[in-house]
Amino acid sequence: MRGLPHRRRIRTELGYGAFLSYSGDRDRQWLPHLRRAIEKQSRPWYKPPRFRVFLDDSGVSIGPQLWGKIEAGLVRSDWLVVMASPEAKASVWVDREIEWWLRNRTVDTILLVVTAGQLEWDERRGDWDPERSTALPARLLGRFAQQPVWKSMALHRPDGGTGPVPDVDGVALGIASVVRGLPEDDLKSEGLRDTRRNLRTARIAAAVLGLLFLVASTVSVIAWNARNEAAHQRDHAIAQQLIGQSSSLAAGDPFGARLKALAAWRIDRTPESRLAMLNAAVNPESGLLAHTWPLRSVAFSPDGRTVASGSDDGVVRLWDAATQRKVGDALVGHHGGVTSLAFGPGGDTLVSSGFDGTVRLWNVAGRSQIGDAFAPRAGVISSAALSPDGRTLLLVGDGASGAVQVWDMETRRRIGEPLGDRAHGTTAVAFSPDGRTFATGTSNGLQLWETSSRTPTGEALTSGDNYISSVSFSRDGRTLAAAGTHGTVQLWDTTTRAPIGKPFAADSAGFGSVAFSPDGALLAASYADGSVQLWDVVGHVRLGAPFTGHISNARALAFSPDGSTLASASDDTTVRLWDVRAQRQIGTSVSTGQQMATDFSPRGHVLAVAGSGAKVRFWDIVTRRQIGDPLDSGVLNLGSWMYLNPDGTVLATTSFDTNYAVTFWDVTTHRRIGEPLPAQNDDIRAMAFSPDGKVLATSVRDSVRLWDLATRRQIGKALDVSTYRLTFSPDGRTLATNTEDDTVAFWDVATQRRIGETPPGHTAQVDAVTFSPDGTMLATASRDSTVRLWDVATREQIGEPLTGHRGGVTSVAFSPNGRTLATGSTDRTVRLWDVTTRQQIGVPLEGHGADVTGVGFGPEGKTVVAWGEDETVRLWDVAATVDPEHALCQWARGAFDAHRWREYVPPGPAFRPLCPR
């Protein structure tokens, strides 16, 4: 429920005009903007707010500490503003906040703002309608004597024609009006008076400057600077506005979010605008196509460049599959929900069917309907299928008890009488890839038909789950998948008419759709809870975890022609695009098997994994393939450590079986290099190579030793410290070690003297330490769930800790350019951070099924590699973080032009080419 970014200090002695109660990731994205809008209502920019708004943004985990802070905010607040939504209705914490308010305040000081779902007041009952009020927390039933003041967080379309965005200013004005006890018109007038007063002040200042200009030429310079500063302040304010809008558009309009972030950077190049570009560039919701009504249909064009989606408002939209931008105007004609879509063979035409009982043919390029709609008199058309050659259309309606009608697309005439068992009704239909056969699903089973003769081929196929909700043929036509409403999918051999293996059974119940990948190797199935699952057809096993993101029934699926992308359409009004290979994330995972020890060499992009059988396997993270045969050391075991040198050519290993000695191996030849280091007669806790690979540091129980690898001799005296973590500075002159009191000590490598220590900060053990590439900063990761940055020269902490992980932070790594930080945690996530602003970039990178134990950047910082206790290594493409400006421009493909500037940027700043050629 909690965990918004941008922490700020709150003066506890002051009260609050309003307390915002909310739940859910959707509301979390725009509530900081609402808070600022309320506090800024009708006041000059240079004055403090007339009242303040309480919003928990501390990032504190749910528990006594969080409730104490929330209760303190409630005590000092005059109004409770409940962000009503299905998530808030189900939230224990929203219920607890309302319970406190009703116990200590009056119900008349509660305002409702609907952000999702709906509220319905029943005049006869004099209370909310409990069935239709899907957004109302249950504790508010029976509390109001009459219908209270409430507002809806409506979506509106800006003048420029962008996609719908939350009307934050409108809701803010309404809340401010009630809290301050002023009509909205008066509040607007008050703001207008302040603006006029500011303008009068500006005119007076301009007159004074003009007079001074006549007195001395030097004053003209001052005036010129003042005008520049005013323009700068204006541009800064507009850039901040664009940054806020970019954040609020991230989920619903990725194109608009990216353009506004890039425009903010062009107008005002600040760390905040660069962070906005980073968030827009890595936005995981870029694969989201948003409608305003539930969706039942989705289809890819034959070339894979266009996605078509149809919604319950009768609108068909076309999207650029690469940029997720709308392509041209919507196709409007249906008077009811669009139930199916299919592109013609060349992709020039699109066929749509709807609940209005019509079928329409569209010219894709011209965005126009071809001819009149034809009405098959089938009542509601619930399903349709177009033959691969585009000549035959199958329609399923309720006008003939769900029978199948066969239509000639050229003549637009029905061929013969309706087909099927009218007693049970047809529920699904699909053509085979060659068009010679089609399959129908009914409430009684599955039937195959010959297309030319329109006669059934053999008896119906039946299984335990008789009611068929969706059918799909594999590419070779030999396999047919049938989904039953009870939550299973059965595969059938179309030649032998026998079931193939046992049904696929998922954790979710209720099917929406099934679809084969183009190569027939995968089967995708969608479910009533919004999840999507992939299945390996040959192995007959589930692949990975379900795709999650939809919040209600996922009704339709479609693979892109190359099989790399899966589209799913849902009742939650969105189409989501999934990377099939990555399975919910960018990049792929590598199954490494048992991981007794792991190390990564960023410069050499080599990952070494020690597993069972005393063997070490090497992986190239660029090609994502194993390098050569495993290295069989013969001595590696659970007590072993191993470390790669910086360029990934040498591996150092330890083992109890060799009296704690360190052995060196050539990664390429798998041969030992020279003699081992002298036995240290104690358990080696950690090792680290110097950047040039000539010195090795080893840690034992109570000391650290430095070794000259050319002579295999110890350098100077041992360092008096007990540590589990070692790291050299980039110039090799300094060694950093964690200490038993949760700090970091710095050592001069040449003299072996302690030259400083970080002050106390962490409250638990430091598990990872690393220098920035330029050596000016040190990052420490701790079991206290925080990451801290330190100035190496002063040993002082830089800013506030980086918070967000919900478990101990096990690993930390700087990108090669030092501007991005990656962290891994026991919460099973990897997170990216902007070093300059110390803010998280995007959302956590998920996929690991257990603790993440290590993380690093690949060559040029374009890839993040992470490994964990689930015995997998996962890779994410993070190239956008290296140069977000270039990434956004490359993604836009020339769309960010002067016209877009006028459409998306408020008046004031002069046009600046967003993406110069």
XYZ file of C-alpha atoms in Angstrom, residues 98 208 345 642 910 912:
6
model
C -11.333 5.044 8.122
C 12.092 50.702 -13.122
C -3.813 -12.198 -46.015
C 36.615 -18.304 -6.233
C 10.634 28.042 -28.050
C 13.835 22.822 -29.739
